[in-house]
Amino acid sequence: MSLPRFAIVGHPNKGKSSIVATLAEDDSVAISSEPGTTKNSRTYPMRLDGVTLYELIDTPGFQRAREVLAWLNAHDRGAGARTDVVREFVTQHETVERFHDECQLLRPILDGAGILYVVDGSRPYGAEYEPEMEVLRWTGRPRMALINMIGSGDHVDEWRAALSQFFSIVRVFDAMHADFDRRVDLLRAFGAIDEAWLAPLNKAADALAGERARRKAQAASEIADLMVEVLTATETAELKDENADPAVEEAARTRLRRAVSSREQAARRTIQEIYHHSGLQAREAAASFLTEDLFSARSFSVFGLSSTQLAMTAAASGAVAGGLVDAMLGGASLFLGAGIGALIGATGALVGSDRLAKVEVLGQPLGGYELRIGPITDPNFPWVMLGRALLHARLVSERNHARREALVIDAERDEHQSDAIEATRRRTLDGIFRTLRNDGAIDRNQRQRLMDEIAALLQIP
Ligand SMILES: Nc1nc2c(ncn2[C@@H]2O[C@H](COP(=O)(O)OP(=O)(O)OP(=O)(O)O)[C@@H](O)[C@H]2O)c(=O)[nH]1
Ligand SMILES: [Mg+2]
């Protein structure tokens, strides 16, 4: 079975590379508003589990289509020989600088790639595109036209009329926003114009659908691991005697906060890798809620539960007594939600760090004393952690690989995001969080339930 290969061709600066990035799920493809960004053809495979499903070939834009067409016409030997004439053109001009771009884009087509011709439907159609389409017709290869919408104008109808003179299939395809279903549709449509690729492209479409479900399960599993680890995290420090040393305690507290934050970062990287967005880390915006310090009052107010919901969840799951025990043991208050409310004015302030985590001084079997900080007992902490992880995973899963701007989320108007979690789910999760906090572990069934609840909350199809 031959591997489906597509050459993405067209005028310079019309979104060819953006379409390659989208269809190959590759966020490393060079894209810019500067015409002539792509200088040479390059193949990007779409791989799943080490198997290549199809290949996309990014190409430079046409520069001298009119001259190429004139040459082809001058050498015409009838319809049956046109592919050969195009091949002769490329062979004779491959080292000629002025036809560099044309040879680069025609070569993969002559070598068997299908054609995806890209135009910008937000700009008017013009006769200057005709030589390009005519040259492509001369190759005799299966071809489809894609109308990409870069700006706000709408010239789709005139484009459709012109393109259908040269292409049997014409589609509007938004390079930057095409979601999963649109991409799969496009693959299946191409299968319809090239019989040899019908089976492999349908297989690729099915593999992508399976992959989507697998990624969601992987993301939920990673977030479940994150929750288990951060809710049981502790730090220890040696003490000179049985009296807690405030400086030692503060240092240990800082280490605990840092450890939890870096575990969160690691989970984000894992999720970005799952969704083929490894390049995203470098593009995280500074002024985003996702980069807000995990322990800041603002982070707690945006992602956590409101004090009312915190109290109701605890009451509903019979945790009031437990909460009071927590409060006595660890100094955390069940109603800290209310305290956080009061802190919100002080943006950037860390949530009452003296109340955040359990503090114990432990005698050591071989003598001496140890200070232990953690686990974090603040009842809102799991909701903040979960809320941040869910939002990040959702944004990453939806993100198109042609986007080059930072991952930003303005959640300012969306306070207490965890309040939106449905009551029964919240009760289930609350039970799991409390087990983790109190026992330092959960059993396999609870781990599975935690993962299932997270998968349901991810809102990823
Ligand atoms: N808003 C919007 N912008 C787009 C879309 N597709 C491409 N662009 C932008 O258009 C510009 C050109 O995109 P590229 O994908 O680099 O275009 P190209 O055809 O590969 O360009 P060359 O390699 O220079 O021929 C970039 O700034 C893209 O971000 C789209 O669907 N919507
Ligand atoms: Mg390009």
PDB file of N, CA, C and O in Angstrom, residues 237-265:
ATOM      1  N   ALA A 237      13.408  18.396  57.506  1.00  0.00           N
ATOM      2  CA  ALA A 237      14.657  19.102  57.808  1.00  0.00           C
ATOM      3  C   ALA A 237      15.119  18.660  59.196  1.00  0.00           C
ATOM      4  O   ALA A 237      14.288  18.380  60.065  1.00  0.00           O
ATOM      5  N   GLU A 238      16.416  18.604  59.384  1.00  0.00           N
ATOM      6  CA  GLU A 238      16.944  18.224  60.706  1.00  0.00           C
ATOM      7  C   GLU A 238      16.818  19.380  61.676  1.00  0.00           C
ATOM      8  O   GLU A 238      17.001  20.534  61.306  1.00  0.00           O
ATOM      9  N   LEU A 239      16.543  19.045  62.934  1.00  0.00           N
ATOM     10  CA  LEU A 239      16.458  20.071  63.981  1.00  0.00           C
ATOM     11  C   LEU A 239      17.524  19.794  65.042  1.00  0.00           C
ATOM     12  O   LEU A 239      17.879  18.644  65.267  1.00  0.00           O
ATOM     13  N   LYS A 240      17.979  20.863  65.675  1.00  0.00           N
ATOM     14  CA  LYS A 240      18.997  20.690  66.728  1.00  0.00           C
ATOM     15  C   LYS A 240      18.384  20.076  67.984  1.00  0.00           C
ATOM     16  O   LYS A 240      18.970  19.276  68.658  1.00  0.00           O
ATOM     17  N   ASP A 241      17.153  20.511  68.286  1.00  0.00           N
ATOM     18  CA  ASP A 241      16.465  19.965  69.469  1.00  0.00           C
ATOM     19  C   ASP A 241      14.978  19.846  69.162  1.00  0.00           C
ATOM     20  O   ASP A 241      14.573  20.029  68.018  1.00  0.00           O
ATOM     21  N   GLU A 242      14.178  19.598  70.161  1.00  0.00           N
ATOM     22  CA  GLU A 242      12.760  19.357  69.887  1.00  0.00           C
ATOM     23  C   GLU A 242      11.971  20.633  69.596  1.00  0.00           C
ATOM     24  O   GLU A 242      10.786  20.569  69.316  1.00  0.00           O
ATOM     25  N   ASN A 243      12.625  21.763  69.658  1.00  0.00           N
ATOM     26  CA  ASN A 243      11.915  23.011  69.351  1.00  0.00           C
ATOM     27  C   ASN A 243      12.018  23.339  67.866  1.00  0.00           C
ATOM     28  O   ASN A 243      13.106  23.312  67.303  1.00  0.00           O
ATOM     29  N   ALA A 244      10.871  23.628  67.261  1.00  0.00           N
ATOM     30  CA  ALA A 244      10.873  23.994  65.842  1.00  0.00           C
ATOM     31  C   ALA A 244      11.638  25.297  65.665  1.00  0.00           C
ATOM     32  O   ALA A 244      11.446  26.241  66.416  1.00  0.00           O
ATOM     33  N   ASP A 245      12.525  25.311  64.683  1.00  0.00           N
ATOM     34  CA  ASP A 245      13.306  26.518  64.392  1.00  0.00           C
ATOM     35  C   ASP A 245      12.616  27.254  63.250  1.00  0.00           C
ATOM     36  O   ASP A 245      12.475  26.710  62.158  1.00  0.00           O
ATOM     37  N   PRO A 246      12.163  28.481  63.488  1.00  0.00           N
ATOM     38  CA  PRO A 246      11.376  29.183  62.448  1.00  0.00           C
ATOM     39  C   PRO A 246      12.112  29.307  61.115  1.00  0.00           C
ATOM     40  O   PRO A 246      11.509  29.190  60.057  1.00  0.00           O
ATOM     41  N   ALA A 247      13.429  29.494  61.163  1.00  0.00           N
ATOM     42  CA  ALA A 247      14.172  29.645  59.898  1.00  0.00           C
ATOM     43  C   ALA A 247      14.197  28.322  59.135  1.00  0.00           C
ATOM     44  O   ALA A 247      13.989  28.274  57.917  1.00  0.00           O
ATOM     45  N   VAL A 248      14.434  27.238  59.876  1.00  0.00           N
ATOM     46  CA  VAL A 248      14.453  25.908  59.258  1.00  0.00           C
ATOM     47  C   VAL A 248      13.061  25.591  58.695  1.00  0.00           C
ATOM     48  O   VAL A 248      12.914  25.076  57.578  1.00  0.00           O
ATOM     49  N   GLU A 249      12.050  25.955  59.472  1.00  0.00           N
ATOM     50  CA  GLU A 249      10.676  25.685  59.050  1.00  0.00           C
ATOM     51  C   GLU A 249      10.341  26.453  57.766  1.00  0.00           C
ATOM     52  O   GLU A 249       9.783  25.892  56.826  1.00  0.00           O
ATOM     53  N   GLU A 250      10.731  27.706  57.732  1.00  0.00           N
ATOM     54  CA  GLU A 250      10.414  28.524  56.559  1.00  0.00           C
ATOM     55  C   GLU A 250      11.125  27.970  55.308  1.00  0.00           C
ATOM     56  O   GLU A 250      10.551  27.907  54.222  1.00  0.00           O
ATOM     57  N   ALA A 251      12.374  27.557  55.488  1.00  0.00           N
ATOM     58  CA  ALA A 251      13.132  27.001  54.350  1.00  0.00           C
ATOM     59  C   ALA A 251      12.464  25.726  53.839  1.00  0.00           C
ATOM     60  O   ALA A 251      12.337  25.516  52.629  1.00  0.00           O
ATOM     61  N   ALA A 252      12.013  24.882  54.755  1.00  0.00           N
ATOM     62  CA  ALA A 252      11.361  23.626  54.358  1.00  0.00           C
ATOM     63  C   ALA A 252      10.044  23.909  53.648  1.00  0.00           C
ATOM     64  O   ALA A 252       9.673  23.257  52.669  1.00  0.00           O
ATOM     65  N   ARG A 253       9.353  24.901  54.148  1.00  0.00           N
ATOM     66  CA  ARG A 253       8.081  25.300  53.534  1.00  0.00           C
ATOM     67  C   ARG A 253       8.293  25.772  52.088  1.00  0.00           C
ATOM     68  O   ARG A 253       7.553  25.420  51.181  1.00  0.00           O
ATOM     69  N   THR A 254       9.344  26.558  51.907  1.00  0.00           N
ATOM     70  CA  THR A 254       9.660  27.049  50.565  1.00  0.00           C
ATOM     71  C   THR A 254       9.999  25.878  49.641  1.00  0.00           C
ATOM     72  O   THR A 254       9.560  25.821  48.500  1.00  0.00           O
ATOM     73  N   ARG A 255      10.782  24.915  50.171  1.00  0.00           N
ATOM     74  CA  ARG A 255      11.121  23.743  49.351  1.00  0.00           C
ATOM     75  C   ARG A 255       9.872  22.966  48.956  1.00  0.00           C
ATOM     76  O   ARG A 255       9.750  22.509  47.824  1.00  0.00           O
ATOM     77  N   LEU A 256       8.933  22.846  49.883  1.00  0.00           N
ATOM     78  CA  LEU A 256       7.699  22.108  49.583  1.00  0.00           C
ATOM     79  C   LEU A 256       6.918  22.822  48.473  1.00  0.00           C
ATOM     80  O   LEU A 256       6.469  22.197  47.514  1.00  0.00           O
ATOM     81  N   ARG A 257       6.803  24.128  48.605  1.00  0.00           N
ATOM     82  CA  ARG A 257       6.083  24.889  47.564  1.00  0.00           C
ATOM     83  C   ARG A 257       6.755  24.725  46.212  1.00  0.00           C
ATOM     84  O   ARG A 257       6.092  24.541  45.197  1.00  0.00           O
ATOM     85  N   ARG A 258       8.099  24.797  46.229  1.00  0.00           N
ATOM     86  CA  ARG A 258       8.826  24.676  44.953  1.00  0.00           C
ATOM     87  C   ARG A 258       8.655  23.293  44.354  1.00  0.00           C
ATOM     88  O   ARG A 258       8.489  23.144  43.153  1.00  0.00           O
ATOM     89  N   ALA A 259       8.714  22.266  45.201  1.00  0.00           N
ATOM     90  CA  ALA A 259       8.593  20.885  44.709  1.00  0.00           C
ATOM     91  C   ALA A 259       7.223  20.692  44.052  1.00  0.00           C
ATOM     92  O   ALA A 259       7.112  20.086  42.980  1.00  0.00           O
ATOM     93  N   VAL A 260       6.193  21.227  44.713  1.00  0.00           N
ATOM     94  CA  VAL A 260       4.843  21.075  44.170  1.00  0.00           C
ATOM     95  C   VAL A 260       4.713  21.843  42.849  1.00  0.00           C
ATOM     96  O   VAL A 260       4.168  21.334  41.869  1.00  0.00           O
ATOM     97  N   SER A 261       5.267  23.047  42.801  1.00  0.00           N
ATOM     98  CA  SER A 261       5.200  23.833  41.563  1.00  0.00           C
ATOM     99  C   SER A 261       5.962  23.149  40.436  1.00  0.00           C
ATOM    100  O   SER A 261       5.518  23.154  39.283  1.00  0.00           O
ATOM    101  N   SER A 262       7.118  22.556  40.754  1.00  0.00           N
ATOM    102  CA  SER A 262       7.849  21.944  39.639  1.00  0.00           C
ATOM    103  C   SER A 262       7.177  20.643  39.199  1.00  0.00           C
ATOM    104  O   SER A 262       7.260  20.289  38.028  1.00  0.00           O
ATOM    105  N   ARG A 263       6.475  19.974  40.122  1.00  0.00           N
ATOM    106  CA  ARG A 263       5.698  18.800  39.685  1.00  0.00           C
ATOM    107  C   ARG A 263       4.576  19.251  38.740  1.00  0.00           C
ATOM    108  O   ARG A 263       4.260  18.580  37.756  1.00  0.00           O
ATOM    109  N   GLU A 264       4.001  20.394  39.030  1.00  0.00           N
ATOM    110  CA  GLU A 264       2.952  20.931  38.147  1.00  0.00           C
ATOM    111  C   GLU A 264       3.529  21.237  36.764  1.00  0.00           C
ATOM    112  O   GLU A 264       2.936  20.902  35.738  1.00  0.00           O
ATOM    113  N   GLN A 265       4.709  21.838  36.747  1.00  0.00           N
ATOM    114  CA  GLN A 265       5.363  22.144  35.460  1.00  0.00           C
ATOM    115  C   GLN A 265       5.643  20.868  34.675  1.00  0.00           C
ATOM    116  O   GLN A 265       5.467  20.816  33.463  1.00  0.00           O
TER     117      GLN A 265
END
